[in-house]
Amino acid sequence: FHIYTSDITLHPVNKNEALVRVYHPEIGSSPIEGYKNRREYLLANSKYKPRNNYLISERLYAGWKTPLLSSKKGYFEVLFNPPSKAAEFLLVWANYLKYQRVEPPKNNPHPFAFTNSSGAPETIKNFQRLHRNAIEKIGLICTKELGTTEHGHRHAYGFRLRDAGLSQVEIQKAMHHKSPLSCLVYIKPTLDEVRDELRRLQ
């Protein structure tokens, strides 16, 4: 919800892949020169403010969990897993821009990548509704216990990193955690996985 359209670009080396940078909504560098940071840029060029500055009760609020930023410009890069997903994402992104994204009204411009049907910045509540509808459309139930809520994708990403053989420190970096302990909740094995491993060792 903090991402600008300018934050998703072609990878400078792998031209058929997307390069996605997630900037701090306030102190991240401005997409154009002449502004100290994103907060200054947004306040000068739109009616909006950084989305973590809204009250949690307000429609446009989007939290920021202080991830590990990998650049002095105040961003981290998304690490696709498997790497081939970077090319797949680029196609999805291009189609989104071409067929789905509604441009902001000329009298109410903003740089946010994801918009609703009116061109306003997409809200978390509406995204959750759309995600739930999509999950149910394919015959699944949308619950935290089944891992089918929107946050379940992050857990799945962590599990796939573990299954790919990455170390705890590598997973920490990929998930942008400041502490190596933070990723443990995403990579701990299930009881069934422990049973299977015990059977294998028998």
Tab-separated table of C-alpha atoms in Angstrom:
chain	number	residue	atom	x	y	z
A	1	PHE	CA	0.000	0.000	0.000
A	2	HIS	CA	3.065	2.245	0.296
A	3	ILE	CA	4.460	1.356	-3.138
A	4	TYR	CA	4.529	4.004	-5.880
A	5	THR	CA	4.253	3.105	-9.573
A	6	SER	CA	7.867	4.277	-9.952
A	7	ASP	CA	9.048	1.684	-7.404
A	8	ILE	CA	8.518	-1.186	-9.859
A	9	THR	CA	10.932	-1.072	-12.785
A	10	LEU	CA	12.827	-3.297	-15.195
A	11	HIS	CA	15.804	-5.040	-13.634
A	12	PRO	CA	18.948	-3.304	-14.963
A	13	VAL	CA	20.716	-6.623	-15.667
A	14	ASN	CA	17.928	-9.156	-16.206
A	15	LYS	CA	15.762	-7.125	-18.568
A	16	ASN	CA	12.814	-9.539	-18.561
A	17	GLU	CA	12.469	-9.331	-14.769
A	18	ALA	CA	10.900	-6.814	-12.418
A	19	LEU	CA	12.912	-4.899	-9.848
A	20	VAL	CA	10.683	-4.014	-6.889
A	21	ARG	CA	11.839	-1.626	-4.196
A	22	VAL	CA	9.796	-0.970	-1.069
A	23	TYR	CA	10.601	2.429	0.392
A	24	HIS	CA	9.996	3.703	3.892
A	25	PRO	CA	6.785	5.746	3.475
A	26	GLU	CA	8.294	8.832	5.132
A	27	ILE	CA	12.093	8.835	5.025
A	28	GLY	CA	12.515	6.888	1.784
A	29	SER	CA	14.039	8.923	-1.022
A	30	SER	CA	11.711	10.925	-3.259
A	31	PRO	CA	10.980	9.522	-6.748
A	32	ILE	CA	12.084	12.855	-8.221
A	33	GLU	CA	14.819	15.279	-7.223
A	34	GLY	CA	14.120	18.426	-5.245
A	35	TYR	CA	12.512	16.820	-2.213
A	36	LYS	CA	14.207	15.667	0.966
A	37	ASN	CA	12.159	12.474	1.285
A	38	ARG	CA	8.864	10.806	0.403
A	39	ARG	CA	6.919	12.616	3.052
A	40	GLU	CA	7.950	15.989	1.651
A	41	TYR	CA	7.280	14.847	-1.930
A	42	LEU	CA	3.830	13.473	-1.138
A	43	LEU	CA	2.678	16.509	0.834
A	44	ALA	CA	3.850	18.848	-1.941
A	45	ASN	CA	2.338	16.915	-4.847
A	46	SER	CA	-0.894	15.422	-3.541
A	47	LYS	CA	-3.650	15.743	-0.964
A	48	TYR	CA	-2.323	12.626	0.739
A	49	LYS	CA	0.228	12.002	3.459
A	50	PRO	CA	2.358	8.903	4.148
A	51	ARG	CA	-0.125	6.148	4.859
A	52	ASN	CA	1.431	5.173	8.165
A	53	ASN	CA	0.636	8.721	9.366
A	54	TYR	CA	-3.117	8.186	9.242
A	55	LEU	CA	-4.926	7.006	12.359
A	56	ILE	CA	-5.438	3.247	12.474
A	57	SER	CA	-9.181	3.937	12.378
A	58	GLU	CA	-8.886	5.904	9.129
A	59	ARG	CA	-9.589	4.275	5.776
A	60	LEU	CA	-6.201	5.089	4.226
A	61	TYR	CA	-4.102	3.816	7.124
A	62	ALA	CA	-1.409	1.276	6.271
A	63	GLY	CA	1.082	0.187	8.911
A	64	TRP	CA	4.855	-0.018	8.650
A	65	LYS	CA	6.626	-2.725	10.645
A	66	THR	CA	10.153	-1.297	10.439
A	67	PRO	CA	11.713	-3.951	8.177
A	68	LEU	CA	15.446	-4.126	7.570
A	69	LEU	CA	16.214	-1.528	4.896
A	70	SER	CA	19.116	-2.438	2.625
A	71	SER	CA	19.844	0.982	1.146
A	72	LYS	CA	20.737	4.405	2.509
A	73	LYS	CA	17.944	5.662	0.253
A	74	GLY	CA	15.498	4.015	2.632
A	75	TYR	CA	14.306	0.913	0.798
A	76	PHE	CA	14.640	-2.846	0.551
A	77	GLU	CA	14.423	-4.910	-2.631
A	78	VAL	CA	11.925	-7.730	-3.015
A	79	LEU	CA	13.663	-11.090	-3.461
A	80	PHE	CA	11.559	-13.344	-5.674
A	81	ASN	CA	11.489	-17.058	-4.871
A	82	PRO	CA	11.913	-18.886	-7.127
A	83	PRO	CA	13.808	-16.218	-9.116
A	84	SER	CA	11.732	-16.988	-12.225
A	85	LYS	CA	8.781	-15.326	-10.483
A	86	ALA	CA	10.430	-11.940	-11.135
A	87	ALA	CA	9.719	-12.368	-14.860
A	88	GLU	CA	6.213	-13.638	-14.181
A	89	PHE	CA	5.528	-10.680	-11.891
A	90	LEU	CA	6.700	-8.255	-14.569
A	91	LEU	CA	4.049	-9.605	-16.968
A	92	VAL	CA	1.349	-9.409	-14.292
A	93	TRP	CA	2.422	-5.851	-13.445
A	94	ALA	CA	2.328	-4.781	-17.102
A	95	ASN	CA	-1.164	-6.251	-17.498
A	96	TYR	CA	-2.309	-4.557	-14.296
A	97	LEU	CA	-1.134	-1.177	-15.569
A	98	LYS	CA	-2.643	-1.739	-19.012
A	99	TYR	CA	-6.005	-3.269	-18.152
A	100	GLN	CA	-6.871	-2.816	-14.492
A	101	ARG	CA	-5.286	0.158	-12.762
A	102	VAL	CA	-7.550	3.190	-12.730
A	103	GLU	CA	-5.553	6.395	-13.094
A	104	PRO	CA	-6.004	8.927	-10.280
A	105	PRO	CA	-8.331	11.845	-11.095
A	106	LYS	CA	-6.495	14.875	-12.490
A	107	ASN	CA	-7.794	16.983	-9.619
A	108	ASN	CA	-6.587	14.466	-7.024
A	109	PRO	CA	-3.274	12.974	-8.226
A	110	HIS	CA	-1.142	10.558	-6.245
A	111	PRO	CA	1.800	8.220	-6.919
A	112	PHE	CA	0.437	5.054	-5.269
A	113	ALA	CA	0.638	1.951	-7.439
A	114	PHE	CA	-2.565	0.239	-6.404
A	115	THR	CA	-5.867	2.026	-6.929
A	116	ASN	CA	-9.545	1.296	-6.480
A	117	SER	CA	-12.245	1.629	-9.131
A	118	SER	CA	-12.266	5.414	-8.662
A	119	GLY	CA	-8.505	5.836	-8.994
A	120	ALA	CA	-8.025	6.563	-5.293
A	121	PRO	CA	-5.355	4.661	-3.326
A	122	GLU	CA	-6.503	1.109	-2.603
A	123	THR	CA	-7.433	0.430	1.025
A	124	ILE	CA	-6.453	-2.546	3.151
A	125	LYS	CA	-10.103	-3.300	3.910
A	126	ASN	CA	-11.050	-3.454	0.225
A	127	PHE	CA	-7.968	-5.533	-0.617
A	128	GLN	CA	-8.899	-8.011	2.125
A	129	ARG	CA	-12.416	-8.262	0.681
A	130	LEU	CA	-11.100	-8.856	-2.848
A	131	HIS	CA	-8.587	-11.423	-1.578
A	132	ARG	CA	-11.277	-13.278	0.385
A	133	ASN	CA	-13.550	-13.340	-2.680
A	134	ALA	CA	-10.714	-14.731	-4.819
A	135	ILE	CA	-9.928	-17.452	-2.262
A	136	GLU	CA	-13.573	-18.493	-2.063
A	137	LYS	CA	-13.914	-18.415	-5.853
A	138	ILE	CA	-11.354	-21.228	-6.143
A	139	GLY	CA	-13.202	-23.286	-3.541
A	140	LEU	CA	-11.140	-22.567	-0.429
A	141	ILE	CA	-12.127	-21.112	2.939
A	142	CYS	CA	-10.373	-17.887	3.910
A	143	THR	CA	-9.101	-18.388	7.476
A	144	LYS	CA	-5.847	-17.800	9.340
A	145	GLU	CA	-5.794	-21.436	10.501
A	146	LEU	CA	-5.709	-22.680	6.897
A	147	GLY	CA	-3.123	-20.103	5.848
A	148	THR	CA	-5.474	-18.644	3.259
A	149	THR	CA	-5.632	-15.049	4.501
A	150	GLU	CA	-3.499	-12.420	2.778
A	151	HIS	CA	-0.770	-12.815	5.441
A	152	GLY	CA	-0.582	-16.526	4.651
A	153	HIS	CA	1.436	-15.675	1.533
A	154	ARG	CA	4.278	-14.386	3.711
A	155	HIS	CA	4.300	-17.609	5.720
A	156	ALA	CA	4.297	-19.621	2.482
A	157	TYR	CA	7.226	-17.544	1.218
A	158	GLY	CA	9.183	-18.295	4.401
A	159	PHE	CA	8.425	-22.021	4.168
A	160	ARG	CA	9.564	-22.120	0.532
A	161	LEU	CA	12.823	-20.401	1.462
A	162	ARG	CA	13.405	-23.041	4.114
A	163	ASP	CA	12.529	-25.866	1.709
A	164	ALA	CA	14.965	-24.388	-0.833
A	165	GLY	CA	17.734	-24.948	1.722
A	166	LEU	CA	18.467	-21.353	2.735
A	167	SER	CA	20.062	-20.774	6.121
A	168	GLN	CA	18.324	-18.901	8.913
A	169	VAL	CA	20.438	-15.792	8.268
A	170	GLU	CA	19.670	-15.941	4.533
A	171	ILE	CA	15.962	-16.259	5.287
A	172	GLN	CA	16.233	-13.315	7.674
A	173	LYS	CA	17.706	-11.193	4.875
A	174	ALA	CA	15.164	-12.363	2.304
A	175	MET	CA	12.288	-11.531	4.652
A	176	HIS	CA	13.872	-8.217	5.705
A	177	HIS	CA	13.878	-8.940	9.433
A	178	LYS	CA	16.217	-7.021	11.719
A	179	SER	CA	16.565	-9.995	14.066
A	180	PRO	CA	17.510	-13.521	12.905
A	181	LEU	CA	14.958	-14.831	15.417
A	182	SER	CA	12.018	-13.096	13.750
A	183	CYS	CA	11.883	-15.519	10.830
A	184	LEU	CA	11.563	-18.591	13.070
A	185	VAL	CA	7.773	-18.286	13.236
A	186	TYR	CA	7.680	-18.550	9.435
A	187	ILE	CA	10.016	-21.510	9.071
A	188	LYS	CA	9.227	-23.778	12.010
A	189	PRO	CA	8.211	-27.258	10.808
A	190	THR	CA	4.693	-28.573	11.280
A	191	LEU	CA	4.012	-31.559	13.530
A	192	ASP	CA	3.407	-33.714	10.441
A	193	GLU	CA	6.791	-32.680	9.015
A	194	VAL	CA	8.514	-33.656	12.273
A	195	ARG	CA	6.732	-37.041	12.232
A	196	ASP	CA	7.766	-37.637	8.617
A	197	GLU	CA	11.384	-36.810	9.450
A	198	LEU	CA	11.351	-39.191	12.429
A	199	ARG	CA	9.970	-41.967	10.218
A	200	ARG	CA	12.679	-41.260	7.655
A	201	LEU	CA	15.393	-41.532	10.317
A	202	GLN	CA	13.994	-44.765	11.768
